[in-house]
XYZ file of C-alpha atoms in Angstrom:
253
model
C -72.340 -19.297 9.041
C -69.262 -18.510 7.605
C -65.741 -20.539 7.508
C -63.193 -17.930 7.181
C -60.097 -20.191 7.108
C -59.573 -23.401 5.617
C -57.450 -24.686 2.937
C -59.779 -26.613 0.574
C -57.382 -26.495 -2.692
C -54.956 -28.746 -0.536
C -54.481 -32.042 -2.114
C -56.253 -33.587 0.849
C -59.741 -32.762 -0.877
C -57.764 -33.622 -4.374
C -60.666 -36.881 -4.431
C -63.709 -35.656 -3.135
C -63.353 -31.709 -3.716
C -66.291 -30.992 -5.323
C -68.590 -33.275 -2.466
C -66.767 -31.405 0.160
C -67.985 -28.010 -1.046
C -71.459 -29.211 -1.831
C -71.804 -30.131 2.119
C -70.510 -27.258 2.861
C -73.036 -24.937 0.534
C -75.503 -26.819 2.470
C -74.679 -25.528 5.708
C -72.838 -21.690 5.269
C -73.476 -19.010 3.892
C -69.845 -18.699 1.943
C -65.912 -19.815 3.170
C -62.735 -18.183 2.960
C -60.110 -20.317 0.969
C -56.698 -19.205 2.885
C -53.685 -19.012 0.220
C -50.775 -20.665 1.821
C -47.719 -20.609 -0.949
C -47.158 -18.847 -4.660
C -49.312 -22.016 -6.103
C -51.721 -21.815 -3.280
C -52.861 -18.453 -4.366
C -53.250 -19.454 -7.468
C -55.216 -22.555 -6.627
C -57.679 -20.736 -4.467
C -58.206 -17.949 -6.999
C -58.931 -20.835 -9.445
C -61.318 -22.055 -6.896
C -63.322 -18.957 -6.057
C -63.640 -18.246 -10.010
C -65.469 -21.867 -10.008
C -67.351 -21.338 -7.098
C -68.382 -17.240 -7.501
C -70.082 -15.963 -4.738
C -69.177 -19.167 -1.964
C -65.834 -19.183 -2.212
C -63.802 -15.794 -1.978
C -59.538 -15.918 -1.473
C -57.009 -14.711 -0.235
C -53.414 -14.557 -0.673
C -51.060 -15.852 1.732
C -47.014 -16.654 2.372
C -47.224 -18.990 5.334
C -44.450 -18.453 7.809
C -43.027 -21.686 7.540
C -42.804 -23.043 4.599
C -41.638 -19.209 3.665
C -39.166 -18.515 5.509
C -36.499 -20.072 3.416
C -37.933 -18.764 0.399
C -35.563 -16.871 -2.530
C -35.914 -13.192 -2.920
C -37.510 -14.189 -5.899
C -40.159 -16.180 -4.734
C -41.052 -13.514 -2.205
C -40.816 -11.003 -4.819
C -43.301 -13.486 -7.146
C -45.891 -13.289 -4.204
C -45.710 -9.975 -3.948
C -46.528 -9.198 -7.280
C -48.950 -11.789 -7.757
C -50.705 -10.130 -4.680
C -50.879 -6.785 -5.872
C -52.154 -7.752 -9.675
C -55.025 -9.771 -7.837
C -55.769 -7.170 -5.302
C -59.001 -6.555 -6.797
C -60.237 -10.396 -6.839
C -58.918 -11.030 -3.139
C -60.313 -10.632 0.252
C -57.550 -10.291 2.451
C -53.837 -10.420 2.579
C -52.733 -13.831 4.318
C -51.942 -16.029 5.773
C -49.405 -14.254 6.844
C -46.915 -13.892 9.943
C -44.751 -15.297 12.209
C -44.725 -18.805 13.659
C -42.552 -19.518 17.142
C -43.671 -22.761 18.175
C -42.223 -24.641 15.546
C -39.292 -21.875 14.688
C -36.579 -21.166 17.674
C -33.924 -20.164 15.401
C -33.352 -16.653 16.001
C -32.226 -16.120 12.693
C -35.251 -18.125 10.991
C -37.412 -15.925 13.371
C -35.682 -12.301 12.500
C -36.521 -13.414 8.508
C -40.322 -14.331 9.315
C -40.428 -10.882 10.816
C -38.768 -9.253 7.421
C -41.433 -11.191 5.428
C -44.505 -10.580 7.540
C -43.742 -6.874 7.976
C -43.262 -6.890 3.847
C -46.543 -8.226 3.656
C -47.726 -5.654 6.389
C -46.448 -2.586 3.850
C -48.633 -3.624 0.980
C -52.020 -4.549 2.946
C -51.191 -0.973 4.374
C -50.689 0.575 1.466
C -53.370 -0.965 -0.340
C -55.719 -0.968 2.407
C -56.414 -4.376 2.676
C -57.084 -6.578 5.546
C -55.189 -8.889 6.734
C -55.089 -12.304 8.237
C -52.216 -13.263 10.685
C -50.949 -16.433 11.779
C -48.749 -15.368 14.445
C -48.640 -18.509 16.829
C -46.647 -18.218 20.011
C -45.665 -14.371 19.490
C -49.508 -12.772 19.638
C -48.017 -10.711 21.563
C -44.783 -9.375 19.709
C -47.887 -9.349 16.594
C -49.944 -6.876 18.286
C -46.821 -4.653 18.909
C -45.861 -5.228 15.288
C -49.319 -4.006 13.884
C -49.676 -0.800 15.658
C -47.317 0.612 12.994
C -49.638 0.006 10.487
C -52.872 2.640 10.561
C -54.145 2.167 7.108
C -55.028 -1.371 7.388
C -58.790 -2.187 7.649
C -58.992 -5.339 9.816
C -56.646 -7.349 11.059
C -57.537 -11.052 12.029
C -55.682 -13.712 14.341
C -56.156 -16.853 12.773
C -56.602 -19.665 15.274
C -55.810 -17.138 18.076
C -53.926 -18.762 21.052
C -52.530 -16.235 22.877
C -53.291 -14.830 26.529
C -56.181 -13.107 27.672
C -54.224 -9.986 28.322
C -53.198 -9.854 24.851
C -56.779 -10.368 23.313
C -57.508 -7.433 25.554
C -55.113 -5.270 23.622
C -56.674 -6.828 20.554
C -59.926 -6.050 21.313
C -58.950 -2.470 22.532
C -58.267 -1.724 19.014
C -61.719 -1.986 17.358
C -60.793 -3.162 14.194
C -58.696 -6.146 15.193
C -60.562 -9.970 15.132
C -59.523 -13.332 16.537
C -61.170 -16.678 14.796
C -61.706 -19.486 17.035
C -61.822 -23.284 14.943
C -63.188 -26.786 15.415
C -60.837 -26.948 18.320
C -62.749 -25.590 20.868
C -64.602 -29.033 20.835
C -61.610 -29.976 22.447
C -59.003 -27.568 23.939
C -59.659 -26.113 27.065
C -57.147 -23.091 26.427
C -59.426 -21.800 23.072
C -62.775 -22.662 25.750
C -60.923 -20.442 28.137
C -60.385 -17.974 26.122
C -64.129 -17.978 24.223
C -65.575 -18.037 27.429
C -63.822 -14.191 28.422
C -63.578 -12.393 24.661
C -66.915 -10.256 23.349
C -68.440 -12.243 20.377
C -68.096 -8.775 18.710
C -64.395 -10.037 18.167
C -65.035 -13.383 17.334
C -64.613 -15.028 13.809
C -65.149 -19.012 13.083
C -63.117 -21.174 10.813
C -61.848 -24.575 10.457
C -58.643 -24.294 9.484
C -58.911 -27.224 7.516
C -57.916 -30.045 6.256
C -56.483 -29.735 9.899
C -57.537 -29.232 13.191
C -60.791 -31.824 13.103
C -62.169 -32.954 16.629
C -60.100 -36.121 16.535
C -56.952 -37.128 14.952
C -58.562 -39.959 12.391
C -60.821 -37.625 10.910
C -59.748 -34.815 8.189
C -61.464 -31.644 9.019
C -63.602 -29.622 6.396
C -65.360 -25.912 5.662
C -68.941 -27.209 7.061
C -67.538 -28.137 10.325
C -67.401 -25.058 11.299
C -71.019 -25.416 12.618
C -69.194 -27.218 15.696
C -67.415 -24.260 16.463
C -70.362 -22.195 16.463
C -72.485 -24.174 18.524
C -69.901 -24.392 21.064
C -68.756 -21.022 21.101
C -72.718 -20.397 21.847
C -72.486 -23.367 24.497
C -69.830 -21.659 26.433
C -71.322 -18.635 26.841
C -74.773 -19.354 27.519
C -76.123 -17.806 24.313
C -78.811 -18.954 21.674
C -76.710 -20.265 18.667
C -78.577 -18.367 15.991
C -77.675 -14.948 17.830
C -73.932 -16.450 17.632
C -74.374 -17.096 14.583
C -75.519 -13.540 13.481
C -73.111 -11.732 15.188
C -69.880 -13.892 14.015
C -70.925 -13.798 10.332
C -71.820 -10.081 10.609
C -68.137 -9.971 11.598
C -66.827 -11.652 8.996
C -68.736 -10.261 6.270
C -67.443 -6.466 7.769
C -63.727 -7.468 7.591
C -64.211 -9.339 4.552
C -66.570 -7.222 2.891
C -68.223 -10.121 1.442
């Protein structure tokens, strides 16, 4: 099993770090440490140097805390990005965020910094991981200017089922379902009608654990698998096999 999203260089793990990635060695096969911020790349590149061959990066601008970043701090990530193409798996997180943004301004400049983001994995040939809540739909529209991209993946995905359609009609495009399906019924809806083939797991953590006490972490991502498996009547191992297969084909790991 494979976590590919979570945010273990957040300061929530700052105490137990190295006991959180020892349970989760345990139980996967390898995570995906999701850059977030300029020091959150470098964090999670310091992080998958430590932990070679578990833990593998990638470098992200998150759409909210970025969107009232200086053209110099974009620039920075940029730059940082390209240097470390060759130690990264993916570009991202990445994208645009319209459940907590409504300014139409604040939305306009997410788009400017997504789509700069879009350029380079294009160029580069990179995959890329989107978190594009509340505007899947405006994201799929956004990405089918951009041919040269390996993979794209839809972190968390939330949107309708018409819109995974779309997503799945293009072959190389993923959607990664987290913890939460142990207790949304809009991600169990949505599990229940998408082909595994498209299906990646994650955790998205330290957030998004099965209750509000608890902090979330990379090996719970055996929840989502087993209930991914539960809702559509198949044998969890097969699940299993499938949704890593994916993830090690976009992430090439």
């Amino acid at each position: 099993m494979i976590d590919t999203h979570c945010h273990i260089d957040f300061e929530d793990f700052d105490k137990d770090r190295e006991e959180v990635i020892k349970r989760a060695q345990d139980k996967l096969d390898c995570i995906v440490a999701s850059g977030f911020s300029n020091d959150s790349n470098r964090e999670v590149l310091k992080l998958s140097k430590e932990y070679e061959g578990f833990i593998y990066p990638t470098f992200g601008f998150h759409p909210v805390s970025s969107q009232n970043s200086t053209p110099e701090e974009l620039t920075k990530a940029h730059n940082y990005l390209i240097e470390n193409l060759d130690n990264i798996v993916a570009v991202g997180e990445v994208g645009m965020d319209y459940y907590y943004v409504t300014d139409k301004a604040l939305r306009e400049k997410q788009k400017e910094i997504f789509t700069s983001f879009l350029e380079i994995a294009n160029e580069h040939k990179v995959p890329i991981v989107m978190h594009v809540r509340d505007c899947e739909k405006k994201a799929v529209n956004i990405i089918e200017n951009y041919d040269d991209i390996p993979y794209f993946v839809f972190h968390c995905y939330g949107g309708s089922f018409k819109t995974a359609k779309r997503i799945m009609d293009k072959g190389n495009a993923y959607m990664s379902f987290s913890t939460m399906l142990c207790y949304s019924k809009q991600h169990q809806n949505l599990v229940e009608k998408i082909d595994v083939e498209y299906i990646l797991t994650e955790t998205d953590s330290p957030y998004l654990a099965i209750t509000k006490e608890e902090r979330n972490e990379p090996a719970n991502v055996v929840n989502a698998v087993h209930q991914i498996a539960k809702l559509k009547d198949m044998d969890v191992n097969v699940v299993d096999e499938i949704t890593t297969s994916n993830a090690r084909k976009v992430f090439n790991i």
